[in-house]
Coordinates of C-alpha atoms in Angstrom, one line a residue:
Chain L
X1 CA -15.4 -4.3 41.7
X2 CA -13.8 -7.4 42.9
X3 CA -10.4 -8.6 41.6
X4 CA -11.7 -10.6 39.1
X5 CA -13.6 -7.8 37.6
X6 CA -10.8 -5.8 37.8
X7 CA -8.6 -8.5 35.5
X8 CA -11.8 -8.8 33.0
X9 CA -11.9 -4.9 33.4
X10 CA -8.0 -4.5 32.4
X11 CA -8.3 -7.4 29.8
X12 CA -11.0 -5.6 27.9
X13 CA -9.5 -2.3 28.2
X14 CA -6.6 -3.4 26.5
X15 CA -8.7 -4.8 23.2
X16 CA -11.8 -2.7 23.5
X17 CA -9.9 0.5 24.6
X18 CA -7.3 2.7 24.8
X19 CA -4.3 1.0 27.0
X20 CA -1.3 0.4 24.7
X21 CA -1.6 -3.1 23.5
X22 CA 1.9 -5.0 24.3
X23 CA 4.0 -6.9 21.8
X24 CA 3.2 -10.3 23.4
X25 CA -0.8 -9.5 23.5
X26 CA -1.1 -8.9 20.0
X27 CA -3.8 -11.2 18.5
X28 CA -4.3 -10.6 14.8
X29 CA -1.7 -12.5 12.4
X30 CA -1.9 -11.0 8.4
X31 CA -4.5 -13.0 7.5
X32 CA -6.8 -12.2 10.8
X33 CA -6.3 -8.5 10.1
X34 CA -7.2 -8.1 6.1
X35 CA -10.1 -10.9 6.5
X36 CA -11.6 -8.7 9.3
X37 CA -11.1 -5.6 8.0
X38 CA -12.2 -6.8 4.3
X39 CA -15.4 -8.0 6.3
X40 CA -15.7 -4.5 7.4
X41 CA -15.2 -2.9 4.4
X42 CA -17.5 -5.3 2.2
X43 CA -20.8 -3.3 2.2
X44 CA -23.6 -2.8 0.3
X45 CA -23.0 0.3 -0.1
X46 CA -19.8 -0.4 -2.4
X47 CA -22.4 -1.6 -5.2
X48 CA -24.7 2.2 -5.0
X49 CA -21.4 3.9 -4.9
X50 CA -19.7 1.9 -8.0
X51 CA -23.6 2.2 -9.6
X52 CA -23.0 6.1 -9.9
X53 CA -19.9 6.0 -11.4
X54 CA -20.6 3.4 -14.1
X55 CA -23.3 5.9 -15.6
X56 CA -20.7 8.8 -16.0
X57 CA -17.6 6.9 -17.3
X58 CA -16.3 5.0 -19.9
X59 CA -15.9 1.3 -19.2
X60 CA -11.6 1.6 -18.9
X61 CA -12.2 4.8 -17.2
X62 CA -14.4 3.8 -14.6
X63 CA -12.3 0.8 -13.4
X64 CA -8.8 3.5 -13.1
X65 CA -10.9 6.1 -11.1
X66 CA -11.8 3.5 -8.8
X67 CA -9.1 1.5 -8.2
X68 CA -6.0 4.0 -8.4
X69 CA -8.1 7.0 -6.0
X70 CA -8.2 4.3 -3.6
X71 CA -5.2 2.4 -4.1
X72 CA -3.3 6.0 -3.9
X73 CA -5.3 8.0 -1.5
X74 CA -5.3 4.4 1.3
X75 CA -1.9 3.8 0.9
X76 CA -1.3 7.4 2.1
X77 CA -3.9 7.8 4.8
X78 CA -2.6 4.2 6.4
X79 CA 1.4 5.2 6.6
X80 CA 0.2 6.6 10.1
X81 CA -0.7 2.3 10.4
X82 CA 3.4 1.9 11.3
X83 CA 3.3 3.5 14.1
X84 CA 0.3 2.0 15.5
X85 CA 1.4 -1.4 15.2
X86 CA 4.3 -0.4 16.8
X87 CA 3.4 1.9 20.3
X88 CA 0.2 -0.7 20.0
X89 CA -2.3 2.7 20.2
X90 CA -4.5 3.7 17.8
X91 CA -4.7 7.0 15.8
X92 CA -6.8 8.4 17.7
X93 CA -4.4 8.5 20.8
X94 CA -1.4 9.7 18.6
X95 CA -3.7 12.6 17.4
X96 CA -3.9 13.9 21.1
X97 CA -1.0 15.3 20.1
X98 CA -2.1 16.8 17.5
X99 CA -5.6 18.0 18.3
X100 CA -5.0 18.2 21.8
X101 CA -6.9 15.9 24.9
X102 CA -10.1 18.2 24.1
X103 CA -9.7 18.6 21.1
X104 CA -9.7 14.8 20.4
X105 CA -12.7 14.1 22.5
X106 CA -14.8 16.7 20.1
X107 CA -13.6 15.3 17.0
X108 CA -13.7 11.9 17.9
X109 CA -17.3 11.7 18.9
X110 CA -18.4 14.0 15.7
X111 CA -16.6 12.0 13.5
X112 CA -17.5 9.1 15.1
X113 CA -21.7 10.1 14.9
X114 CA -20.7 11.0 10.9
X115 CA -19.3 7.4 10.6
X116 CA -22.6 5.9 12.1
X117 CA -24.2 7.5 9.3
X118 CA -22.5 4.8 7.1
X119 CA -23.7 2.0 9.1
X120 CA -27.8 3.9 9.1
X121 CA -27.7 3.0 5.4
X122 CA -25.9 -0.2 5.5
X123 CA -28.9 -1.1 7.7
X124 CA -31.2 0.4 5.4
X125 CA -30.2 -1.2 2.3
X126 CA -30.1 -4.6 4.4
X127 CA -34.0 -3.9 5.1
X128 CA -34.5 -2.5 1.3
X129 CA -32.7 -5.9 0.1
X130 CA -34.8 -8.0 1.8
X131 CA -37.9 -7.0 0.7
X132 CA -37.0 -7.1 -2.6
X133 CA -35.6 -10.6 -2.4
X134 CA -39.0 -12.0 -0.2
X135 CA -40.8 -9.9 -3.2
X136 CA -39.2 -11.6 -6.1
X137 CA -39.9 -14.7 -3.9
X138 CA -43.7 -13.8 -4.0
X139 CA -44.0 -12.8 -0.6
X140 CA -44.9 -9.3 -0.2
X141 CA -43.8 -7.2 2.6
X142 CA -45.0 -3.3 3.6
X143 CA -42.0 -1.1 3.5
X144 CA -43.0 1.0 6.0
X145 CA -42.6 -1.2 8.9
X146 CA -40.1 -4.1 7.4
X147 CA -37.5 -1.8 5.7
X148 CA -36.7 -0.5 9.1
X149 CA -37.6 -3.5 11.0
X150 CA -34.6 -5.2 9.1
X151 CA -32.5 -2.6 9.3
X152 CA -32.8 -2.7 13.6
X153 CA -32.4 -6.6 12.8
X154 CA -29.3 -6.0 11.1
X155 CA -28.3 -3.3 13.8
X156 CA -29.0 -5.9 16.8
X157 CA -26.9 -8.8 15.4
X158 CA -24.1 -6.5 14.7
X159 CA -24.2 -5.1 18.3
X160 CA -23.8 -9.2 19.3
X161 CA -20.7 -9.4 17.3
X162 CA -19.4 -6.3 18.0
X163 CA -19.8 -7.2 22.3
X164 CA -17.7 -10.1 21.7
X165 CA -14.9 -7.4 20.5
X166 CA -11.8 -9.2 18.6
X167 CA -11.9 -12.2 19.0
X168 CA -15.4 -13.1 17.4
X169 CA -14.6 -10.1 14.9
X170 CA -11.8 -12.6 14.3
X171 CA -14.0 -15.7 13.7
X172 CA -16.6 -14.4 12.3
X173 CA -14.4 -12.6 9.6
X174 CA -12.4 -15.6 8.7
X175 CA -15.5 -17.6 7.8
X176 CA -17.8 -15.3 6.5
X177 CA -15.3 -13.3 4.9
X178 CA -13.5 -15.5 3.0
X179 CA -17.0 -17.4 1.8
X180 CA -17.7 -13.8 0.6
X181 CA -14.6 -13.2 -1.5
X182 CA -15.5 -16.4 -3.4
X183 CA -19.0 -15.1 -4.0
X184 CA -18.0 -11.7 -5.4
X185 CA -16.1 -12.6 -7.5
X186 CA -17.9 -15.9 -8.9
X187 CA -21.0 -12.5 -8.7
X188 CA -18.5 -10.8 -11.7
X189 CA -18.3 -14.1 -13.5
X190 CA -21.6 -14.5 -13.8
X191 CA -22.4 -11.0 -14.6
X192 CA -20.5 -10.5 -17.6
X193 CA -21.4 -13.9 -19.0
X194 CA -24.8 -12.9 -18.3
X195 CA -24.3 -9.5 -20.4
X196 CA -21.7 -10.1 -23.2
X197 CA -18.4 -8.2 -22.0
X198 CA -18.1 -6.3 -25.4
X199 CA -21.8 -4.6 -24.3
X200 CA -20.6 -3.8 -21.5
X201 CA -17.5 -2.1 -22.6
X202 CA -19.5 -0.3 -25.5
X203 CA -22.0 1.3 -22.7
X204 CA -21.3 5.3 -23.9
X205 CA -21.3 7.2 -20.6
X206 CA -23.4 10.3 -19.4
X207 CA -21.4 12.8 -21.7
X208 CA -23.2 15.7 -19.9
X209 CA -20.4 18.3 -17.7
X210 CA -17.3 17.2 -19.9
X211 CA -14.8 14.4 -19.8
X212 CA -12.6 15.9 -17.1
X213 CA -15.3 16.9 -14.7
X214 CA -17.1 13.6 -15.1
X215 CA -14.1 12.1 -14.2
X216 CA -12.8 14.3 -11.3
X217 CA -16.7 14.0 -9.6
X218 CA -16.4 10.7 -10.1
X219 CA -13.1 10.2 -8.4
X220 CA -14.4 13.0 -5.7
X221 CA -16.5 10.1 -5.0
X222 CA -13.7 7.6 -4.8
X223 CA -11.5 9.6 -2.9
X224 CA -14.4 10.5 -0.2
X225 CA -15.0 6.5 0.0
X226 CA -11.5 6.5 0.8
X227 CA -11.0 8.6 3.4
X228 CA -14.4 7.3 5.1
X229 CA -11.7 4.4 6.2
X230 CA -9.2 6.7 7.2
X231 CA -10.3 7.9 10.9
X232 CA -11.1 4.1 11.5
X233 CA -8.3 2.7 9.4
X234 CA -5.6 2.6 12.1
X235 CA -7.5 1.1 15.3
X236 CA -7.6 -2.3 14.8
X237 CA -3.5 -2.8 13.3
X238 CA -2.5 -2.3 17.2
X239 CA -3.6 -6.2 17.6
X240 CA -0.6 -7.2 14.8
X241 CA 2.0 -8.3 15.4
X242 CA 4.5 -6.1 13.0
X243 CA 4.2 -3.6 11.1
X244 CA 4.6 -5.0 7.8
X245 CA 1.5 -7.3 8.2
X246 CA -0.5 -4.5 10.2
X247 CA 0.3 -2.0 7.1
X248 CA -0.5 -4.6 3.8
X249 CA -3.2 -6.2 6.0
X250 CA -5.0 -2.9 6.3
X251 CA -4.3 -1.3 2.8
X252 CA -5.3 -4.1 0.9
X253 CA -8.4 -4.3 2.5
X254 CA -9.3 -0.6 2.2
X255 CA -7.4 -0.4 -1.4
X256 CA -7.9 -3.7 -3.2
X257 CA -10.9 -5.6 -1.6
X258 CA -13.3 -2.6 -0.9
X259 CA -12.4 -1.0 -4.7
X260 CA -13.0 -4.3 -6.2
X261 CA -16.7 -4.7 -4.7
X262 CA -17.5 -1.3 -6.0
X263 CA -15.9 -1.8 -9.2
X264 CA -18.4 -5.2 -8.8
X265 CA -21.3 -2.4 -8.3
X266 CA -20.5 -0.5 -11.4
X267 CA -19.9 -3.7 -14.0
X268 CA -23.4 -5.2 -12.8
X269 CA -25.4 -1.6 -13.4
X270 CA -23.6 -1.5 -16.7
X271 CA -24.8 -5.1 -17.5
X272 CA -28.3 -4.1 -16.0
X273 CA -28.2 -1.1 -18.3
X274 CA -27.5 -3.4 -21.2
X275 CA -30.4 -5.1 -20.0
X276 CA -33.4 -2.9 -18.9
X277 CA -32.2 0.7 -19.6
X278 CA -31.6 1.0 -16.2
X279 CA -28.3 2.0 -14.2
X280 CA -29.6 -0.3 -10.6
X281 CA -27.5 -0.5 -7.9
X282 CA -29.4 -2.0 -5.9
X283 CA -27.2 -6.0 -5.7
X284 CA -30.2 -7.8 -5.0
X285 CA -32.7 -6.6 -8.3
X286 CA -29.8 -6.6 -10.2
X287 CA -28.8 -10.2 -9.7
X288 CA -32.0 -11.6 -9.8
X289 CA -32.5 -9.8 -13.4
X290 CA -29.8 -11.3 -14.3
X291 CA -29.6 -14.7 -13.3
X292 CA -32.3 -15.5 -11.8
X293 CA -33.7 -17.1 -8.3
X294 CA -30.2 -19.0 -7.9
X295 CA -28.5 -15.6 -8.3
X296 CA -31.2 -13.9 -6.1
X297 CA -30.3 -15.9 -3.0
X298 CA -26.6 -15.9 -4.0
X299 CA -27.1 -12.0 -3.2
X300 CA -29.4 -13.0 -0.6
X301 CA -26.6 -14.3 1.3
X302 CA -24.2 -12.2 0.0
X303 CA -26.3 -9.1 1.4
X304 CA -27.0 -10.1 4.6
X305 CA -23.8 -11.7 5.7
X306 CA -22.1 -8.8 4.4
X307 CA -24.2 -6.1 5.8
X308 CA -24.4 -8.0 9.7
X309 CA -20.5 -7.9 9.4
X310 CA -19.9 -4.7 8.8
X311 CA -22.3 -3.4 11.7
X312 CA -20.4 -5.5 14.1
X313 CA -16.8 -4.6 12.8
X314 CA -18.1 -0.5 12.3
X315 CA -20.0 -0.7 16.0
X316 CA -16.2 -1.9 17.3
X317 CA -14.3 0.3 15.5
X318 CA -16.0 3.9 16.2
X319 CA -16.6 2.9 19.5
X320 CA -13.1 2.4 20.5
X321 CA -12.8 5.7 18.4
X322 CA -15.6 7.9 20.9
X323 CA -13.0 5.5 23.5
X324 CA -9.9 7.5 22.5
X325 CA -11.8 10.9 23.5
X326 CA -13.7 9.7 26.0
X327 CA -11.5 6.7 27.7
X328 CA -13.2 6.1 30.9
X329 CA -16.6 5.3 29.1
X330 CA -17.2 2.1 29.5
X331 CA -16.8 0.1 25.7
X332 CA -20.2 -2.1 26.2
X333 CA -21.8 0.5 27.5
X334 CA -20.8 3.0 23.6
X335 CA -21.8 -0.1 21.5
X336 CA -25.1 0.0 23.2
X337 CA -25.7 3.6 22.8
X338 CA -24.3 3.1 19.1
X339 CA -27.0 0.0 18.8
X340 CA -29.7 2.5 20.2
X341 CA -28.3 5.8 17.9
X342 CA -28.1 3.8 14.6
X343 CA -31.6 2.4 15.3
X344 CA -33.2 5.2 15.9
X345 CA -32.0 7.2 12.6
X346 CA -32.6 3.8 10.9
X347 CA -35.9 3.7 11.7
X348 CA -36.6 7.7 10.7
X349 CA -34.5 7.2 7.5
X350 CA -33.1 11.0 7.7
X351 CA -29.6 10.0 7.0
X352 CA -30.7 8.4 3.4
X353 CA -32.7 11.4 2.7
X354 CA -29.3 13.3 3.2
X355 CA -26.5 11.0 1.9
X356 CA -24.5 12.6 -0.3
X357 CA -23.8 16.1 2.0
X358 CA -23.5 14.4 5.2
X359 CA -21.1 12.1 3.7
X360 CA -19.2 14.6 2.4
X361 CA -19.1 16.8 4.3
X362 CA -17.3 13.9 7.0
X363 CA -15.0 13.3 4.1
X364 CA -14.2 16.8 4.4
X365 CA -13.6 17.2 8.4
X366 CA -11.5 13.6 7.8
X367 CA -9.3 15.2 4.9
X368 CA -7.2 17.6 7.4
X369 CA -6.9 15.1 9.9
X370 CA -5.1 12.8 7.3
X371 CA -2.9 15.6 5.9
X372 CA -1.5 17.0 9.2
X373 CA -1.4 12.8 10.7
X374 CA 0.7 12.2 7.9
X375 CA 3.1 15.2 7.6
X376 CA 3.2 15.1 11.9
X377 CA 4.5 11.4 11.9
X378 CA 6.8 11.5 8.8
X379 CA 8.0 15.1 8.6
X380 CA 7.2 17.5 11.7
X381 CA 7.6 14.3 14.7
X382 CA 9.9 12.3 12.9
X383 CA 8.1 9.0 13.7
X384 CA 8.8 9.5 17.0
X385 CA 6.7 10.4 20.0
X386 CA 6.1 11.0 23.9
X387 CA 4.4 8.1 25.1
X388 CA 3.7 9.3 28.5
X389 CA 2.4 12.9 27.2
X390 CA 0.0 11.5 25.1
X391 CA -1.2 9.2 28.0
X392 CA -1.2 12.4 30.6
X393 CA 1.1 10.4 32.8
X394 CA 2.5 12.8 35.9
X395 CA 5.1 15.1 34.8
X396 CA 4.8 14.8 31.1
X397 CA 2.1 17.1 29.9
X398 CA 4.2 18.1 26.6
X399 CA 0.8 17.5 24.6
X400 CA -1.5 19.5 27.1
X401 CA -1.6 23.1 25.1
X402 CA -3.8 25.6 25.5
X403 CA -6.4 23.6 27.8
X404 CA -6.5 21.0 25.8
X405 CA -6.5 22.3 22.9
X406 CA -3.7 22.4 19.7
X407 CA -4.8 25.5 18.2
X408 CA -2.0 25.4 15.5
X409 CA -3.7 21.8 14.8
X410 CA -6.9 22.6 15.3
X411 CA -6.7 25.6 13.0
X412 CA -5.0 23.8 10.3
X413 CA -8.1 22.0 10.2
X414 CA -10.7 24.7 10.5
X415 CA -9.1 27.0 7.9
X416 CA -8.9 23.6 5.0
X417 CA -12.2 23.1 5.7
X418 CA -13.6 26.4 4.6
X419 CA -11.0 27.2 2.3
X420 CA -12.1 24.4 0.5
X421 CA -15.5 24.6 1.0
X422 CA -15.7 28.4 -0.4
X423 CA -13.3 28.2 -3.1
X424 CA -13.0 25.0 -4.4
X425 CA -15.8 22.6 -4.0
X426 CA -19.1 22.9 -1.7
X427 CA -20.1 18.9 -0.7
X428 CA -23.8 20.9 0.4
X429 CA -24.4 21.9 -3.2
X430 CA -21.9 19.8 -5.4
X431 CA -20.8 23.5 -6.7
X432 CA -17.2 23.2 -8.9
X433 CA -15.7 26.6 -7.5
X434 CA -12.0 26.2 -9.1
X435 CA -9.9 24.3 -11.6
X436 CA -7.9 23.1 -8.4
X437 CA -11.2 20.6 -7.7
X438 CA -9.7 19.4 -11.2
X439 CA -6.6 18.4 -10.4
X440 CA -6.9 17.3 -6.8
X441 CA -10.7 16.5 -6.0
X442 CA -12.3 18.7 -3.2
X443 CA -11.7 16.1 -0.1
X444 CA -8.2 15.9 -1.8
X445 CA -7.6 19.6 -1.3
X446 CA -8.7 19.2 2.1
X447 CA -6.2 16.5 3.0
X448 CA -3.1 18.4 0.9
X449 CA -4.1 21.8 2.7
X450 CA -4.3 20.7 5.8
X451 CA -1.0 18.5 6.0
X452 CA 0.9 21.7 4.1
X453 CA -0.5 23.8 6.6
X454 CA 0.8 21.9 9.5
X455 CA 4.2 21.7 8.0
X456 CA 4.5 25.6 7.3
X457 CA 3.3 26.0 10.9
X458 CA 5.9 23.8 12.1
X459 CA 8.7 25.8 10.2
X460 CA 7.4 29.0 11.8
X461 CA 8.2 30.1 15.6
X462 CA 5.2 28.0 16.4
X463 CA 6.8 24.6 16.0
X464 CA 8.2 25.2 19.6
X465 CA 4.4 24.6 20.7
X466 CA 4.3 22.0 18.7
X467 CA 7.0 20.1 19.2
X468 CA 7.4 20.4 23.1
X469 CA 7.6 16.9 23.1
X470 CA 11.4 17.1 22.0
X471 CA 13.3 16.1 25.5
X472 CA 10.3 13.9 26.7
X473 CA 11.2 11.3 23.9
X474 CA 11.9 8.1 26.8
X475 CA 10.0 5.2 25.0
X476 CA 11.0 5.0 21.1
Chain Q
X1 CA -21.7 4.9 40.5
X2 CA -19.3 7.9 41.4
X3 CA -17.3 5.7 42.7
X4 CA -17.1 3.2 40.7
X5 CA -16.2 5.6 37.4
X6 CA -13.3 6.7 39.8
X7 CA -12.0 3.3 40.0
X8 CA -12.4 2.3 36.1
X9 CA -10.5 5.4 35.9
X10 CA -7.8 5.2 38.2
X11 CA -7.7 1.5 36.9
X12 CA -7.0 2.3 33.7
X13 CA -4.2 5.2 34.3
X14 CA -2.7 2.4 36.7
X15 CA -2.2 -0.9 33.7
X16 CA -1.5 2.4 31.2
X17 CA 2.0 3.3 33.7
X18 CA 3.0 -0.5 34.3
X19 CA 2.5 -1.2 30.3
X20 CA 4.5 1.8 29.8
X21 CA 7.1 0.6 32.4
X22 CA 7.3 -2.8 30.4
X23 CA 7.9 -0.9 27.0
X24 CA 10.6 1.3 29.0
X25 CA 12.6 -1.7 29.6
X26 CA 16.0 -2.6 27.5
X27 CA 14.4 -6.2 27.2
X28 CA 10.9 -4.7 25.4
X29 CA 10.6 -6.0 22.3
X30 CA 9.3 -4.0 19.8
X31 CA 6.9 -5.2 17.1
X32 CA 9.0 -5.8 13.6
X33 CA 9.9 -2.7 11.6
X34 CA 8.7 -2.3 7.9
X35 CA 11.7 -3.0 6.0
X36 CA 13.1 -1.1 2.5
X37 CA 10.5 -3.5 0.4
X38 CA 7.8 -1.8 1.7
X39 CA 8.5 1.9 1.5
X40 CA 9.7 0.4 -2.3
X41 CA 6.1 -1.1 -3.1
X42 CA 4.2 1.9 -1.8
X43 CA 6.3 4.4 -3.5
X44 CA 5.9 2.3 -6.8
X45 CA 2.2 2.0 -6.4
X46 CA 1.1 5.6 -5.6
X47 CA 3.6 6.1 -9.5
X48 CA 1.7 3.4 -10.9
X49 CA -1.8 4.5 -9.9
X50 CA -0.7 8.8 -10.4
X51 CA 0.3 7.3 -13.8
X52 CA -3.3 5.7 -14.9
X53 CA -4.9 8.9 -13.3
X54 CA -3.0 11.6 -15.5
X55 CA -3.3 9.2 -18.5
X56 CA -6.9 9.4 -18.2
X57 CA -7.3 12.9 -17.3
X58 CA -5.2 13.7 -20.2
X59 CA -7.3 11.5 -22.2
X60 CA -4.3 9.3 -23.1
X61 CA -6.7 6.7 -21.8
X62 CA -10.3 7.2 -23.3

């Protein structure tokens, strides 16, 4: 490589990968970070997911179950956002010393293939959308060949955005984003006035499984949407510039903007129900039912823009997570394997046909890696940890354990999994298998198992392997 | 291609030490803290929101 390559090289690394991000190189002001993570988080998916709660809840009910799981459960997950802003690393690099240098790279790139998952059916719905809108338009499309031919479409302009990394994130986000903010919520106007609000309110839930249980597998929902943000929630608040901004410009993004477009979801199937007898989730049907062709391109837009975004920002972000593990991968190269991997299950349409468990089941993994983050930065590491270790830099090897592996860690997180799994709630088979699923949700219990397991680990002789990083504290 | 992975490599671990000499320094300065009003907000939201949930779970809140 020639010198200028090399500067390029180290420029990109230090946006698109893992070299600490200094103070003065920080990008992202407040507004930069919750516009382009609220362009993330604005999916389609938000409408299917607030679409299944709206049929098991009452009207008051369904807007505190999806609000106050996310508001709680993000503001939790993204405490861990402070000290990213701060060390300008992402969480990934601080869980190095948690999982260990291995076992980082494994769960990195699993969770990272799981989070792809998310984007399949964001590209999936984009195709589905758009047939439906050419249809109601009069122009009939085969499924079979445009459903995934969209969804690729929608993959390939995501890959554009996400190969211009940050900084067209960053443009992109402040003028789509904000043009949809507007539309959702003039798309909640319209609804109810479409649909009489007190018809809307009188809808009588699915009173099949009880009250409770309707409620907890509803907020089981919730609290797995939340903590699909978590393992990507705390790479891109390294480019702010403090932490206050890096913290509220996440969290309100995760917690306020991506709640409200569900909650969006569930009040339009509950005005479609009103309507046709139907609980849709689909945004496109739904607003052209109610509104009409004005409404239809409204969602058009809405869809598409929406959808294109959140490719680009999700292909960034779990690519600079796979980056974490595996650093000296080179970060155009992992968004075109992602382009190519997303693609490919977009066009078989396996991970549609398997939603619900494979989602899950991530939330699940993700739980114990947001319970033991949490406790290890606030309780068991004290907010404070080895730079150098966690960057293998000769002489520190504090976080290097049993060849690179935390076991205490890494069996914190294998023994929540199951435990949960076998005796409180199976994601496979949607089996209740305690009253503790009622009280804490089953990806709940996963996150308070694993972050109480860590800290009884680290009160037991084995906090000296944890904590070898004690006299190797020299940037704090 | 061997070699060039070993220089992307050896590239990286090299900016990694001199940004970690930079934070080192006395003269670093770090990105602002979160101050009390934070910590106050997110305590008072996680009672506000534990609140609503119990209510309805109770069935205070039908």
């Amino acid at each position: 490589m020639s010198n200028l390559n090399h500067a390029d090289y180290i420029t990109q690394e230090t946006v698109t990968g893992v070299v600490p991000m200094l103070n003065r190189d920080r990008q992202y002001n407040f507004w930069d970070l919750f516009l382009s993570t609220s362009g993330f988080a604005i999916a389609t998916w938000c409408y299917t997911q607030g679409a299944v709660i709206a049929e098991m809840l009452s009207f008051r009910q369904m807007l505190i179950n999806i609000f106050c799981f996310n508001i709680l459960w993000i503001l939790i997950e993204c405490i861990p956002v402070f000290f990213g802003v701060r060390y300008g690393i992402d969480l990934w690099v601080w869980l190095r010393s948690v999982l260990g240098i291995k076992g980082v790279a494994i769960f990195a790139t699993v969770i990272s293939l799981a989070n792809f998952g998310w984007y399949v059916v964001n590209a999936e719905l984009f195709g589905s959308s758009m047939i439906n809108l050419f249809g109601y338009f009069g122009v009939e499309l085969s499924g079979a060949f445009w459903k995934p031919a969209f969804g690729v479409a929608c993959v390939i302009i995501g890959t554009l955005i996400a190969l211009g990394g940050p900084t067209v994130i960053k443009w992109t986000s402040r003028i789509l984003v904000s043009a949809l903010l507007v539309v959702g919520v003039i798309v909640v106007i319209l609804c109810v006035t479409a649909v009489p609000l007190t018809d809307i309110i009188a809808v009588k839930p699915n009173a099949e499984g009880g009250k409770l249980t309707n409620f907890m597998v509803s907020a089981e929902a919730n609290v797995a949407f939340a903590f699909s943000w978590s393992t990507q929630a705390i790479v891109m608040p390294r480019l702010c510039r403090t932490e206050r901004k890096g913290y509220w410009g996440t969290t309100l993004a995760y917690g306020i903007v991506a709640p409200f477009f569900v909650a969006a979801g569930g009040i339009m199937a509950l005005a479609m129900f009103v309507k046709t007898g139907v609980y849709e989730s689909d945004p496109t049907v739904m607003l052209a039912t109610l509104g009409g062709p004005v409404f239809a391109l409204l969602s058009l837009l809405m869809v598409a823009f929406a959808n294109i975004g959140t490719q680009g920002f999700g292909s960034y972000v779990n690519c600079m997570i796979v980056k974490s593990g595996l650093p000296k991968i080179s970060y155009r190269v992992l968004v075109l394997i992602a382009m190519v991997y997303v693609s490919l299950l977009t066009m078989t349409g396996w991970v549609t046909a398997n939603f619900q468990a494979f989602i899950s089941l991530a939330a699940f993994i993700q739980g114990p890696i947001i319970g033991m983050t949490v406790v290890d930065y606030l309780i068991v590491k004290k907010r404070k940890l080895s730079l150098k270790s966690v960057y293998y830099m000769k002489g520190h090897d504090a976080y290097k354990f049993t060849n690179g592996f935390n076991l205490v860690g890494l069996g914190c997180l294998v023994i929540s999994f199951v435990v949960s799994i076998l005796f409180v709630y199976n994601p496979l088979t949607g089996a209740i298998k305690s009253g503790v699923f009622l009280i804490l949700t089953g990806s709940g219990t996963t996150a308070v198992l694993g972050g109480l397991l860590y800290w009884i680990a680290s009160l037991t002789p084995l906090r000296k392997y944890m904590l070898r990083d004690r006299d190797d504290l020299e940037i704090i | 291609m061997e070699k060039e992975k070993v220089d992307i490599g050896s590239l990286i671990d090299q900016e990694t030490e001199r940004r970690l000499q930079i934070m080192e320094e006395s003269s670093y300065e770090w990105p602002q803290k979160a101050g009390k009003g934070d910590v106050i907000a997110i305590v008072a939201a996680v009672a506000v929101c534990l609140l609503l949930i119990i209510g309805c779970m109770t069935g205070v809140i039908a």
